[in-house]
JSON list of C-alpha atoms in Angstrom, two decimals:
[
{"chain": "A", "resi": 1, "resn": "UNK", "atom": "CA", "xyz": [22.28, 15.41, -13.78]},
{"chain": "A", "resi": 2, "resn": "UNK", "atom": "CA", "xyz": [21.25, 11.83, -13.05]},
{"chain": "A", "resi": 3, "resn": "UNK", "atom": "CA", "xyz": [17.70, 11.13, -14.28]},
{"chain": "A", "resi": 4, "resn": "UNK", "atom": "CA", "xyz": [17.29, 7.41, -13.65]},
{"chain": "A", "resi": 5, "resn": "UNK", "atom": "CA", "xyz": [19.00, 4.71, -11.58]},
{"chain": "A", "resi": 6, "resn": "UNK", "atom": "CA", "xyz": [18.22, 0.99, -11.95]},
{"chain": "A", "resi": 7, "resn": "UNK", "atom": "CA", "xyz": [19.90, -1.78, -9.98]},
{"chain": "A", "resi": 8, "resn": "UNK", "atom": "CA", "xyz": [19.02, -5.42, -10.54]},
{"chain": "A", "resi": 9, "resn": "UNK", "atom": "CA", "xyz": [19.97, -8.91, -9.41]},
{"chain": "A", "resi": 10, "resn": "UNK", "atom": "CA", "xyz": [22.80, -7.99, -7.08]},
{"chain": "A", "resi": 11, "resn": "UNK", "atom": "CA", "xyz": [24.05, -10.78, -4.86]},
{"chain": "A", "resi": 12, "resn": "UNK", "atom": "CA", "xyz": [23.04, -9.09, -1.61]},
{"chain": "A", "resi": 13, "resn": "UNK", "atom": "CA", "xyz": [20.50, -6.47, -0.55]},
{"chain": "A", "resi": 14, "resn": "UNK", "atom": "CA", "xyz": [23.09, -5.29, 1.94]},
{"chain": "A", "resi": 15, "resn": "UNK", "atom": "CA", "xyz": [25.48, -4.54, -0.92]},
{"chain": "A", "resi": 16, "resn": "UNK", "atom": "CA", "xyz": [22.78, -2.47, -2.63]},
{"chain": "A", "resi": 17, "resn": "UNK", "atom": "CA", "xyz": [22.09, -0.48, 0.54]},
{"chain": "A", "resi": 18, "resn": "UNK", "atom": "CA", "xyz": [25.82, 0.14, 1.11]},
{"chain": "A", "resi": 19, "resn": "UNK", "atom": "CA", "xyz": [26.33, 1.27, -2.48]},
{"chain": "A", "resi": 20, "resn": "UNK", "atom": "CA", "xyz": [23.35, 3.64, -2.42]},
{"chain": "A", "resi": 21, "resn": "UNK", "atom": "CA", "xyz": [24.49, 5.14, 0.89]},
{"chain": "A", "resi": 22, "resn": "UNK", "atom": "CA", "xyz": [27.55, 6.51, -0.91]},
{"chain": "A", "resi": 23, "resn": "UNK", "atom": "CA", "xyz": [25.64, 8.19, -3.74]},
{"chain": "A", "resi": 24, "resn": "UNK", "atom": "CA", "xyz": [24.11, 11.63, -3.90]},
{"chain": "A", "resi": 25, "resn": "UNK", "atom": "CA", "xyz": [20.95, 11.06, -5.93]},
{"chain": "A", "resi": 26, "resn": "UNK", "atom": "CA", "xyz": [18.93, 14.04, -7.21]},
{"chain": "A", "resi": 27, "resn": "UNK", "atom": "CA", "xyz": [15.43, 14.21, -5.82]},
{"chain": "A", "resi": 28, "resn": "UNK", "atom": "CA", "xyz": [13.94, 14.15, -9.31]},
{"chain": "A", "resi": 29, "resn": "UNK", "atom": "CA", "xyz": [15.74, 10.96, -10.34]},
{"chain": "A", "resi": 30, "resn": "UNK", "atom": "CA", "xyz": [13.80, 7.74, -10.80]},
{"chain": "A", "resi": 31, "resn": "UNK", "atom": "CA", "xyz": [15.12, 4.96, -8.56]},
{"chain": "A", "resi": 32, "resn": "UNK", "atom": "CA", "xyz": [14.28, 1.32, -9.33]},
{"chain": "A", "resi": 33, "resn": "UNK", "atom": "CA", "xyz": [15.78, -1.68, -7.53]},
{"chain": "A", "resi": 34, "resn": "UNK", "atom": "CA", "xyz": [14.74, -5.19, -8.52]},
{"chain": "A", "resi": 35, "resn": "UNK", "atom": "CA", "xyz": [15.74, -8.76, -7.80]},
{"chain": "A", "resi": 36, "resn": "UNK", "atom": "CA", "xyz": [14.45, -12.17, -6.75]},
{"chain": "A", "resi": 37, "resn": "UNK", "atom": "CA", "xyz": [15.25, -11.94, -3.05]},
{"chain": "A", "resi": 38, "resn": "UNK", "atom": "CA", "xyz": [15.25, -8.31, -2.01]},
{"chain": "A", "resi": 39, "resn": "UNK", "atom": "CA", "xyz": [15.45, -7.69, 1.72]},
{"chain": "A", "resi": 40, "resn": "UNK", "atom": "CA", "xyz": [15.97, -4.69, 4.01]},
{"chain": "A", "resi": 41, "resn": "UNK", "atom": "CA", "xyz": [13.65, -2.53, 1.93]},
{"chain": "A", "resi": 42, "resn": "UNK", "atom": "CA", "xyz": [13.98, 0.31, 4.40]},
{"chain": "A", "resi": 43, "resn": "UNK", "atom": "CA", "xyz": [17.74, 0.74, 3.94]},
{"chain": "A", "resi": 44, "resn": "UNK", "atom": "CA", "xyz": [17.52, 0.15, 0.19]},
{"chain": "A", "resi": 45, "resn": "UNK", "atom": "CA", "xyz": [14.94, 2.83, -0.46]},
{"chain": "A", "resi": 46, "resn": "UNK", "atom": "CA", "xyz": [16.14, 5.24, 2.22]},
{"chain": "A", "resi": 47, "resn": "UNK", "atom": "CA", "xyz": [19.89, 4.62, 2.62]},
{"chain": "A", "resi": 48, "resn": "UNK", "atom": "CA", "xyz": [21.61, 4.95, 5.98]},
{"chain": "A", "resi": 49, "resn": "UNK", "atom": "CA", "xyz": [24.73, 7.05, 6.42]},
{"chain": "A", "resi": 50, "resn": "UNK", "atom": "CA", "xyz": [27.49, 4.49, 7.21]},
{"chain": "A", "resi": 51, "resn": "UNK", "atom": "CA", "xyz": [29.18, 7.01, 9.50]},
{"chain": "A", "resi": 52, "resn": "UNK", "atom": "CA", "xyz": [26.22, 7.99, 11.68]},
{"chain": "A", "resi": 53, "resn": "UNK", "atom": "CA", "xyz": [23.88, 5.01, 11.16]},
{"chain": "A", "resi": 54, "resn": "UNK", "atom": "CA", "xyz": [21.09, 7.51, 10.50]},
{"chain": "A", "resi": 55, "resn": "UNK", "atom": "CA", "xyz": [18.80, 7.72, 7.51]},
{"chain": "A", "resi": 56, "resn": "UNK", "atom": "CA", "xyz": [20.22, 10.09, 4.95]},
{"chain": "A", "resi": 57, "resn": "UNK", "atom": "CA", "xyz": [17.98, 13.11, 4.44]},
{"chain": "A", "resi": 58, "resn": "UNK", "atom": "CA", "xyz": [18.20, 14.31, 0.86]},
{"chain": "A", "resi": 59, "resn": "UNK", "atom": "CA", "xyz": [15.01, 16.25, 0.39]},
{"chain": "A", "resi": 60, "resn": "UNK", "atom": "CA", "xyz": [13.10, 13.82, -1.82]},
{"chain": "A", "resi": 61, "resn": "UNK", "atom": "CA", "xyz": [12.52, 11.37, 1.02]},
{"chain": "A", "resi": 62, "resn": "UNK", "atom": "CA", "xyz": [10.25, 13.77, 2.91]},
{"chain": "A", "resi": 63, "resn": "UNK", "atom": "CA", "xyz": [8.00, 14.47, -0.06]},
{"chain": "A", "resi": 64, "resn": "UNK", "atom": "CA", "xyz": [6.48, 11.03, -0.67]},
{"chain": "A", "resi": 65, "resn": "UNK", "atom": "CA", "xyz": [2.80, 11.58, -1.44]},
{"chain": "A", "resi": 66, "resn": "UNK", "atom": "CA", "xyz": [1.67, 8.22, -2.82]},
{"chain": "A", "resi": 67, "resn": "UNK", "atom": "CA", "xyz": [2.30, 4.52, -2.18]},
{"chain": "A", "resi": 68, "resn": "UNK", "atom": "CA", "xyz": [1.54, 1.88, -4.84]},
{"chain": "A", "resi": 69, "resn": "UNK", "atom": "CA", "xyz": [1.36, -1.87, -4.20]},
{"chain": "A", "resi": 70, "resn": "UNK", "atom": "CA", "xyz": [1.52, -3.66, -7.55]},
{"chain": "A", "resi": 71, "resn": "UNK", "atom": "CA", "xyz": [1.02, -7.37, -8.15]},
{"chain": "A", "resi": 72, "resn": "UNK", "atom": "CA", "xyz": [3.36, -8.91, -10.70]},
{"chain": "A", "resi": 73, "resn": "UNK", "atom": "CA", "xyz": [4.90, -12.35, -11.09]},
{"chain": "A", "resi": 74, "resn": "UNK", "atom": "CA", "xyz": [8.63, -12.74, -11.43]},
{"chain": "A", "resi": 75, "resn": "UNK", "atom": "CA", "xyz": [11.10, -10.18, -10.13]},
{"chain": "A", "resi": 76, "resn": "UNK", "atom": "CA", "xyz": [10.38, -8.15, -7.04]},
{"chain": "A", "resi": 77, "resn": "UNK", "atom": "CA", "xyz": [10.87, -4.42, -7.39]},
{"chain": "A", "resi": 78, "resn": "UNK", "atom": "CA", "xyz": [10.90, -1.39, -5.15]},
{"chain": "A", "resi": 79, "resn": "UNK", "atom": "CA", "xyz": [11.27, 2.13, -6.42]},
{"chain": "A", "resi": 80, "resn": "UNK", "atom": "CA", "xyz": [10.51, 5.79, -5.96]},
{"chain": "A", "resi": 81, "resn": "UNK", "atom": "CA", "xyz": [9.59, 8.28, -8.66]},
{"chain": "A", "resi": 82, "resn": "UNK", "atom": "CA", "xyz": [7.61, 11.48, -8.91]},
{"chain": "A", "resi": 83, "resn": "UNK", "atom": "CA", "xyz": [6.78, 11.57, -5.18]},
{"chain": "A", "resi": 84, "resn": "UNK", "atom": "CA", "xyz": [5.50, 7.97, -5.20]},
{"chain": "A", "resi": 85, "resn": "UNK", "atom": "CA", "xyz": [6.85, 4.73, -3.73]},
{"chain": "A", "resi": 86, "resn": "UNK", "atom": "CA", "xyz": [6.29, 1.56, -5.78]},
{"chain": "A", "resi": 87, "resn": "UNK", "atom": "CA", "xyz": [6.33, -1.90, -4.20]},
{"chain": "A", "resi": 88, "resn": "UNK", "atom": "CA", "xyz": [5.90, -4.73, -6.70]},
{"chain": "A", "resi": 89, "resn": "UNK", "atom": "CA", "xyz": [5.99, -8.50, -6.50]},
{"chain": "A", "resi": 90, "resn": "UNK", "atom": "CA", "xyz": [5.98, -11.09, -3.75]},
{"chain": "A", "resi": 91, "resn": "UNK", "atom": "CA", "xyz": [7.07, -9.14, -0.69]},
{"chain": "A", "resi": 92, "resn": "UNK", "atom": "CA", "xyz": [5.49, -10.54, 2.46]},
{"chain": "A", "resi": 93, "resn": "UNK", "atom": "CA", "xyz": [4.35, -8.55, 5.47]},
{"chain": "A", "resi": 94, "resn": "UNK", "atom": "CA", "xyz": [7.62, -8.99, 7.39]},
{"chain": "A", "resi": 95, "resn": "UNK", "atom": "CA", "xyz": [9.48, -7.45, 4.46]},
{"chain": "A", "resi": 96, "resn": "UNK", "atom": "CA", "xyz": [7.08, -4.57, 3.89]},
{"chain": "A", "resi": 97, "resn": "UNK", "atom": "CA", "xyz": [6.01, -3.44, 7.35]},
{"chain": "A", "resi": 98, "resn": "UNK", "atom": "CA", "xyz": [9.41, -2.27, 8.72]},
{"chain": "A", "resi": 99, "resn": "UNK", "atom": "CA", "xyz": [9.74, 0.08, 5.74]},
{"chain": "A", "resi": 100, "resn": "UNK", "atom": "CA", "xyz": [6.68, 2.01, 6.93]},
{"chain": "A", "resi": 101, "resn": "UNK", "atom": "CA", "xyz": [7.12, 1.51, 10.66]},
{"chain": "A", "resi": 102, "resn": "UNK", "atom": "CA", "xyz": [10.69, 2.81, 10.72]},
{"chain": "A", "resi": 103, "resn": "UNK", "atom": "CA", "xyz": [10.07, 6.00, 8.72]},
{"chain": "A", "resi": 104, "resn": "UNK", "atom": "CA", "xyz": [7.03, 7.83, 10.13]},
{"chain": "A", "resi": 105, "resn": "UNK", "atom": "CA", "xyz": [8.55, 11.19, 9.14]},
{"chain": "A", "resi": 106, "resn": "UNK", "atom": "CA", "xyz": [8.45, 10.10, 5.51]},
{"chain": "A", "resi": 107, "resn": "UNK", "atom": "CA", "xyz": [5.17, 8.23, 5.26]},
{"chain": "A", "resi": 108, "resn": "UNK", "atom": "CA", "xyz": [3.03, 10.51, 7.39]},
{"chain": "A", "resi": 109, "resn": "UNK", "atom": "CA", "xyz": [2.81, 12.79, 4.32]},
{"chain": "A", "resi": 110, "resn": "UNK", "atom": "CA", "xyz": [1.31, 10.12, 2.05]},
{"chain": "A", "resi": 111, "resn": "UNK", "atom": "CA", "xyz": [-2.09, 11.18, 0.72]},
{"chain": "A", "resi": 112, "resn": "UNK", "atom": "CA", "xyz": [-2.94, 8.33, -1.67]},
{"chain": "A", "resi": 113, "resn": "UNK", "atom": "CA", "xyz": [-2.63, 4.55, -1.33]},
{"chain": "A", "resi": 114, "resn": "UNK", "atom": "CA", "xyz": [-3.12, 2.26, -4.35]},
{"chain": "A", "resi": 115, "resn": "UNK", "atom": "CA", "xyz": [-3.63, -1.48, -3.84]},
{"chain": "A", "resi": 116, "resn": "UNK", "atom": "CA", "xyz": [-3.69, -4.45, -6.21]},
{"chain": "A", "resi": 117, "resn": "UNK", "atom": "CA", "xyz": [-3.77, -8.14, -5.20]},
{"chain": "A", "resi": 118, "resn": "UNK", "atom": "CA", "xyz": [-0.56, -9.63, -3.88]},
{"chain": "A", "resi": 119, "resn": "UNK", "atom": "CA", "xyz": [0.74, -12.93, -5.23]},
{"chain": "A", "resi": 120, "resn": "UNK", "atom": "CA", "xyz": [-0.76, -15.85, -3.32]},
{"chain": "A", "resi": 121, "resn": "UNK", "atom": "CA", "xyz": [2.34, -16.72, -1.30]},
{"chain": "A", "resi": 122, "resn": "UNK", "atom": "CA", "xyz": [2.65, -13.14, -0.03]},
{"chain": "A", "resi": 123, "resn": "UNK", "atom": "CA", "xyz": [-1.02, -12.24, 0.44]},
{"chain": "A", "resi": 124, "resn": "UNK", "atom": "CA", "xyz": [-1.62, -10.00, 3.44]},
{"chain": "A", "resi": 125, "resn": "UNK", "atom": "CA", "xyz": [-4.29, -10.60, 6.06]},
{"chain": "A", "resi": 126, "resn": "UNK", "atom": "CA", "xyz": [-6.78, -7.96, 7.17]},
{"chain": "A", "resi": 127, "resn": "UNK", "atom": "CA", "xyz": [-4.83, -7.48, 10.41]},
{"chain": "A", "resi": 128, "resn": "UNK", "atom": "CA", "xyz": [-1.59, -6.96, 8.47]},
{"chain": "A", "resi": 129, "resn": "UNK", "atom": "CA", "xyz": [-3.23, -4.41, 6.20]},
{"chain": "A", "resi": 130, "resn": "UNK", "atom": "CA", "xyz": [-4.49, -2.59, 9.27]},
{"chain": "A", "resi": 131, "resn": "UNK", "atom": "CA", "xyz": [-1.01, -2.37, 10.76]},
{"chain": "A", "resi": 132, "resn": "UNK", "atom": "CA", "xyz": [0.27, -0.86, 7.52]},
{"chain": "A", "resi": 133, "resn": "UNK", "atom": "CA", "xyz": [-2.69, 1.54, 7.40]},
{"chain": "A", "resi": 134, "resn": "UNK", "atom": "CA", "xyz": [-1.77, 2.78, 10.88]},
{"chain": "A", "resi": 135, "resn": "UNK", "atom": "CA", "xyz": [1.59, 4.00, 9.53]},
{"chain": "A", "resi": 136, "resn": "UNK", "atom": "CA", "xyz": [-0.18, 6.16, 6.91]},
{"chain": "A", "resi": 137, "resn": "UNK", "atom": "CA", "xyz": [-2.33, 8.47, 9.06]},
{"chain": "A", "resi": 138, "resn": "UNK", "atom": "CA", "xyz": [-2.96, 11.14, 6.42]},
{"chain": "A", "resi": 139, "resn": "UNK", "atom": "CA", "xyz": [-4.17, 9.06, 3.49]},
{"chain": "A", "resi": 140, "resn": "UNK", "atom": "CA", "xyz": [-7.10, 10.83, 1.85]},
{"chain": "A", "resi": 141, "resn": "UNK", "atom": "CA", "xyz": [-7.66, 8.61, -1.20]},
{"chain": "A", "resi": 142, "resn": "UNK", "atom": "CA", "xyz": [-7.71, 4.80, -1.19]},
{"chain": "A", "resi": 143, "resn": "UNK", "atom": "CA", "xyz": [-7.68, 3.19, -4.63]},
{"chain": "A", "resi": 144, "resn": "UNK", "atom": "CA", "xyz": [-8.12, -0.56, -5.24]},
{"chain": "A", "resi": 145, "resn": "UNK", "atom": "CA", "xyz": [-7.86, -2.54, -8.47]},
{"chain": "A", "resi": 146, "resn": "UNK", "atom": "CA", "xyz": [-9.09, -6.15, -8.75]},
{"chain": "A", "resi": 147, "resn": "UNK", "atom": "CA", "xyz": [-8.87, -6.48, -4.96]},
{"chain": "A", "resi": 148, "resn": "UNK", "atom": "CA", "xyz": [-10.79, -8.72, -2.60]},
{"chain": "A", "resi": 149, "resn": "UNK", "atom": "CA", "xyz": [-12.19, -5.64, -0.92]},
{"chain": "A", "resi": 150, "resn": "UNK", "atom": "CA", "xyz": [-13.71, -7.68, 1.89]},
{"chain": "A", "resi": 151, "resn": "UNK", "atom": "CA", "xyz": [-10.21, -7.83, 3.41]},
{"chain": "A", "resi": 152, "resn": "UNK", "atom": "CA", "xyz": [-9.87, -4.07, 3.12]},
{"chain": "A", "resi": 153, "resn": "UNK", "atom": "CA", "xyz": [-13.33, -3.46, 4.56]},
{"chain": "A", "resi": 154, "resn": "UNK", "atom": "CA", "xyz": [-12.33, -5.61, 7.51]},
{"chain": "A", "resi": 155, "resn": "UNK", "atom": "CA", "xyz": [-9.02, -3.74, 7.88]},
{"chain": "A", "resi": 156, "resn": "UNK", "atom": "CA", "xyz": [-10.97, -0.47, 7.87]},
{"chain": "A", "resi": 157, "resn": "UNK", "atom": "CA", "xyz": [-13.03, -1.72, 10.80]},
{"chain": "A", "resi": 158, "resn": "UNK", "atom": "CA", "xyz": [-16.30, -2.17, 8.94]},
{"chain": "A", "resi": 159, "resn": "UNK", "atom": "CA", "xyz": [-17.68, -4.70, 11.41]},
{"chain": "A", "resi": 160, "resn": "UNK", "atom": "CA", "xyz": [-16.40, -2.95, 14.54]},
{"chain": "A", "resi": 161, "resn": "UNK", "atom": "CA", "xyz": [-17.52, -0.15, 16.81]},
{"chain": "A", "resi": 162, "resn": "UNK", "atom": "CA", "xyz": [-15.03, 2.63, 16.08]},
{"chain": "A", "resi": 163, "resn": "UNK", "atom": "CA", "xyz": [-14.31, 6.03, 17.59]},
{"chain": "A", "resi": 164, "resn": "UNK", "atom": "CA", "xyz": [-12.52, 9.03, 16.04]},
{"chain": "A", "resi": 165, "resn": "UNK", "atom": "CA", "xyz": [-9.45, 7.97, 18.03]},
{"chain": "A", "resi": 166, "resn": "UNK", "atom": "CA", "xyz": [-9.08, 4.46, 16.58]},
{"chain": "A", "resi": 167, "resn": "UNK", "atom": "CA", "xyz": [-10.60, 4.75, 13.09]},
{"chain": "A", "resi": 168, "resn": "UNK", "atom": "CA", "xyz": [-8.15, 3.68, 10.34]},
{"chain": "A", "resi": 169, "resn": "UNK", "atom": "CA", "xyz": [-7.28, 6.48, 7.92]},
{"chain": "A", "resi": 170, "resn": "UNK", "atom": "CA", "xyz": [-8.98, 9.28, 9.87]},
{"chain": "A", "resi": 171, "resn": "UNK", "atom": "CA", "xyz": [-8.39, 11.71, 6.97]},
{"chain": "A", "resi": 172, "resn": "UNK", "atom": "CA", "xyz": [-9.83, 9.38, 4.31]},
{"chain": "A", "resi": 173, "resn": "UNK", "atom": "CA", "xyz": [-12.22, 11.18, 1.94]},
{"chain": "A", "resi": 174, "resn": "UNK", "atom": "CA", "xyz": [-12.33, 9.12, -1.27]},
{"chain": "A", "resi": 175, "resn": "UNK", "atom": "CA", "xyz": [-12.45, 5.42, -2.17]},
{"chain": "A", "resi": 176, "resn": "UNK", "atom": "CA", "xyz": [-12.06, 4.13, -5.72]},
{"chain": "A", "resi": 177, "resn": "UNK", "atom": "CA", "xyz": [-12.68, 0.46, -6.56]},
{"chain": "A", "resi": 178, "resn": "UNK", "atom": "CA", "xyz": [-12.05, -0.88, -10.07]},
{"chain": "A", "resi": 179, "resn": "UNK", "atom": "CA", "xyz": [-12.41, -4.35, -11.56]},
{"chain": "A", "resi": 180, "resn": "UNK", "atom": "CA", "xyz": [-10.96, -5.29, -14.92]},
{"chain": "A", "resi": 181, "resn": "UNK", "atom": "CA", "xyz": [-13.63, -7.94, -15.36]},
{"chain": "A", "resi": 182, "resn": "UNK", "atom": "CA", "xyz": [-16.39, -9.46, -13.28]},
{"chain": "A", "resi": 183, "resn": "UNK", "atom": "CA", "xyz": [-15.69, -13.15, -13.78]},
{"chain": "A", "resi": 184, "resn": "UNK", "atom": "CA", "xyz": [-12.78, -14.50, -11.79]},
{"chain": "A", "resi": 185, "resn": "UNK", "atom": "CA", "xyz": [-12.64, -11.63, -9.32]},
{"chain": "A", "resi": 186, "resn": "UNK", "atom": "CA", "xyz": [-16.17, -11.55, -7.97]},
{"chain": "A", "resi": 187, "resn": "UNK", "atom": "CA", "xyz": [-17.06, -15.25, -7.93]},
{"chain": "A", "resi": 188, "resn": "UNK", "atom": "CA", "xyz": [-14.51, -16.42, -5.38]},
{"chain": "A", "resi": 189, "resn": "UNK", "atom": "CA", "xyz": [-15.65, -17.07, -1.83]},
{"chain": "A", "resi": 190, "resn": "UNK", "atom": "CA", "xyz": [-14.37, -14.39, 0.48]},
{"chain": "A", "resi": 191, "resn": "UNK", "atom": "CA", "xyz": [-12.09, -15.61, 3.29]},
{"chain": "A", "resi": 192, "resn": "UNK", "atom": "CA", "xyz": [-13.77, -13.23, 5.73]},
{"chain": "A", "resi": 193, "resn": "UNK", "atom": "CA", "xyz": [-17.07, -13.28, 7.59]},
{"chain": "A", "resi": 194, "resn": "UNK", "atom": "CA", "xyz": [-19.57, -10.57, 8.34]},
{"chain": "A", "resi": 195, "resn": "UNK", "atom": "CA", "xyz": [-20.35, -9.30, 11.83]},
{"chain": "A", "resi": 196, "resn": "UNK", "atom": "CA", "xyz": [-22.78, -12.21, 12.35]},
{"chain": "A", "resi": 197, "resn": "UNK", "atom": "CA", "xyz": [-20.08, -14.74, 11.50]},
{"chain": "A", "resi": 198, "resn": "UNK", "atom": "CA", "xyz": [-21.57, -15.63, 8.12]},
{"chain": "A", "resi": 199, "resn": "UNK", "atom": "CA", "xyz": [-19.32, -16.30, 5.14]},
{"chain": "A", "resi": 200, "resn": "UNK", "atom": "CA", "xyz": [-20.23, -14.38, 2.04]},
{"chain": "A", "resi": 201, "resn": "UNK", "atom": "CA", "xyz": [-19.20, -14.14, -1.59]},
{"chain": "A", "resi": 202, "resn": "UNK", "atom": "CA", "xyz": [-17.76, -10.99, -3.07]},
{"chain": "A", "resi": 203, "resn": "UNK", "atom": "CA", "xyz": [-20.26, -9.55, -5.54]},
{"chain": "A", "resi": 204, "resn": "UNK", "atom": "CA", "xyz": [-21.18, -6.12, -6.91]},
{"chain": "A", "resi": 205, "resn": "UNK", "atom": "CA", "xyz": [-24.06, -5.98, -4.43]},
{"chain": "A", "resi": 206, "resn": "UNK", "atom": "CA", "xyz": [-21.90, -6.90, -1.43]},
{"chain": "A", "resi": 207, "resn": "UNK", "atom": "CA", "xyz": [-19.34, -4.26, -2.43]},
{"chain": "A", "resi": 208, "resn": "UNK", "atom": "CA", "xyz": [-22.02, -1.57, -2.72]},
{"chain": "A", "resi": 209, "resn": "UNK", "atom": "CA", "xyz": [-23.53, -2.56, 0.63]},
{"chain": "A", "resi": 210, "resn": "UNK", "atom": "CA", "xyz": [-20.08, -2.55, 2.22]},
{"chain": "A", "resi": 211, "resn": "UNK", "atom": "CA", "xyz": [-19.38, 0.94, 0.91]},
{"chain": "A", "resi": 212, "resn": "UNK", "atom": "CA", "xyz": [-22.75, 2.20, 2.15]},
{"chain": "A", "resi": 213, "resn": "UNK", "atom": "CA", "xyz": [-22.19, 0.78, 5.63]},
{"chain": "A", "resi": 214, "resn": "UNK", "atom": "CA", "xyz": [-18.63, 2.10, 5.73]},
{"chain": "A", "resi": 215, "resn": "UNK", "atom": "CA", "xyz": [-19.85, 5.57, 4.73]},
{"chain": "A", "resi": 216, "resn": "UNK", "atom": "CA", "xyz": [-22.54, 5.54, 7.41]},
{"chain": "A", "resi": 217, "resn": "UNK", "atom": "CA", "xyz": [-20.09, 4.30, 10.02]},
{"chain": "A", "resi": 218, "resn": "UNK", "atom": "CA", "xyz": [-17.50, 6.98, 9.31]},
{"chain": "A", "resi": 219, "resn": "UNK", "atom": "CA", "xyz": [-20.06, 9.78, 9.05]},
{"chain": "A", "resi": 220, "resn": "UNK", "atom": "CA", "xyz": [-21.39, 8.85, 12.49]},
{"chain": "A", "resi": 221, "resn": "UNK", "atom": "CA", "xyz": [-17.97, 9.41, 14.10]},
{"chain": "A", "resi": 222, "resn": "UNK", "atom": "CA", "xyz": [-17.13, 12.60, 12.23]},
{"chain": "A", "resi": 223, "resn": "UNK", "atom": "CA", "xyz": [-14.84, 11.10, 9.55]},
{"chain": "A", "resi": 224, "resn": "UNK", "atom": "CA", "xyz": [-17.12, 11.25, 6.49]},
{"chain": "A", "resi": 225, "resn": "UNK", "atom": "CA", "xyz": [-16.31, 9.97, 3.02]},
{"chain": "A", "resi": 226, "resn": "UNK", "atom": "CA", "xyz": [-17.07, 12.46, 0.25]},
{"chain": "A", "resi": 227, "resn": "UNK", "atom": "CA", "xyz": [-16.32, 10.45, -2.91]},
{"chain": "A", "resi": 228, "resn": "UNK", "atom": "CA", "xyz": [-17.07, 6.80, -3.72]},
{"chain": "A", "resi": 229, "resn": "UNK", "atom": "CA", "xyz": [-16.27, 5.41, -7.18]},
{"chain": "A", "resi": 230, "resn": "UNK", "atom": "CA", "xyz": [-17.02, 1.80, -8.17]},
{"chain": "A", "resi": 231, "resn": "UNK", "atom": "CA", "xyz": [-16.17, 0.68, -11.72]},
{"chain": "A", "resi": 232, "resn": "UNK", "atom": "CA", "xyz": [-16.78, -2.74, -13.29]},
{"chain": "A", "resi": 233, "resn": "UNK", "atom": "CA", "xyz": [-15.50, -3.65, -16.73]},
{"chain": "A", "resi": 234, "resn": "UNK", "atom": "CA", "xyz": [-17.96, -6.35, -17.71]},
{"chain": "A", "resi": 235, "resn": "UNK", "atom": "CA", "xyz": [-17.19, -9.18, -20.11]},
{"chain": "A", "resi": 236, "resn": "UNK", "atom": "CA", "xyz": [-19.42, -8.86, -23.17]}
]
């Protein structure tokens, strides 16, 4: 039985999608597709039957429980393994969003979202993050590593008046924030402003205050957070 499938540097993303549409891949197999200019992520990861033009249902595609955005220079990569989708590299919003938008049946089961910073040329805005969040309605755990969390706070509606009907991630219960080091990640000026229009710098204190306000905000509308974890690895 096939255990792992890797495809890299093909001339066309369309060729990859067409090839994969003719394979029967076991649900337990690791799938990894990489290249410099990957497009059509939706049809690459979830192939379309060439005869019916419908997404092939093979069992594994309806059991995705986790989505991981990973920052890495060089080759772009998209893969699926052990009930998790991995998106790595310099994919911009227009490449990523259709993958989630076009497959609500698949991504509505996702329970955990892991974020790391995107490369500069593909960095997402708060509004773009929010559109992606809307396609993942059942996320319960949001994990961030070395992120400018001010963007995520903004995408979560921190400085807005929310209701249970429009709150991002209504099922969210846990937030984990980790930093590999303090210098370099917490000294940069945040590109966002607070609800008074003031620019602010990302710091341990601002992150704690943001988490407190977010917790209060969500508790007030009946969507409470139960677990908050903030970890700094300090340079000594």
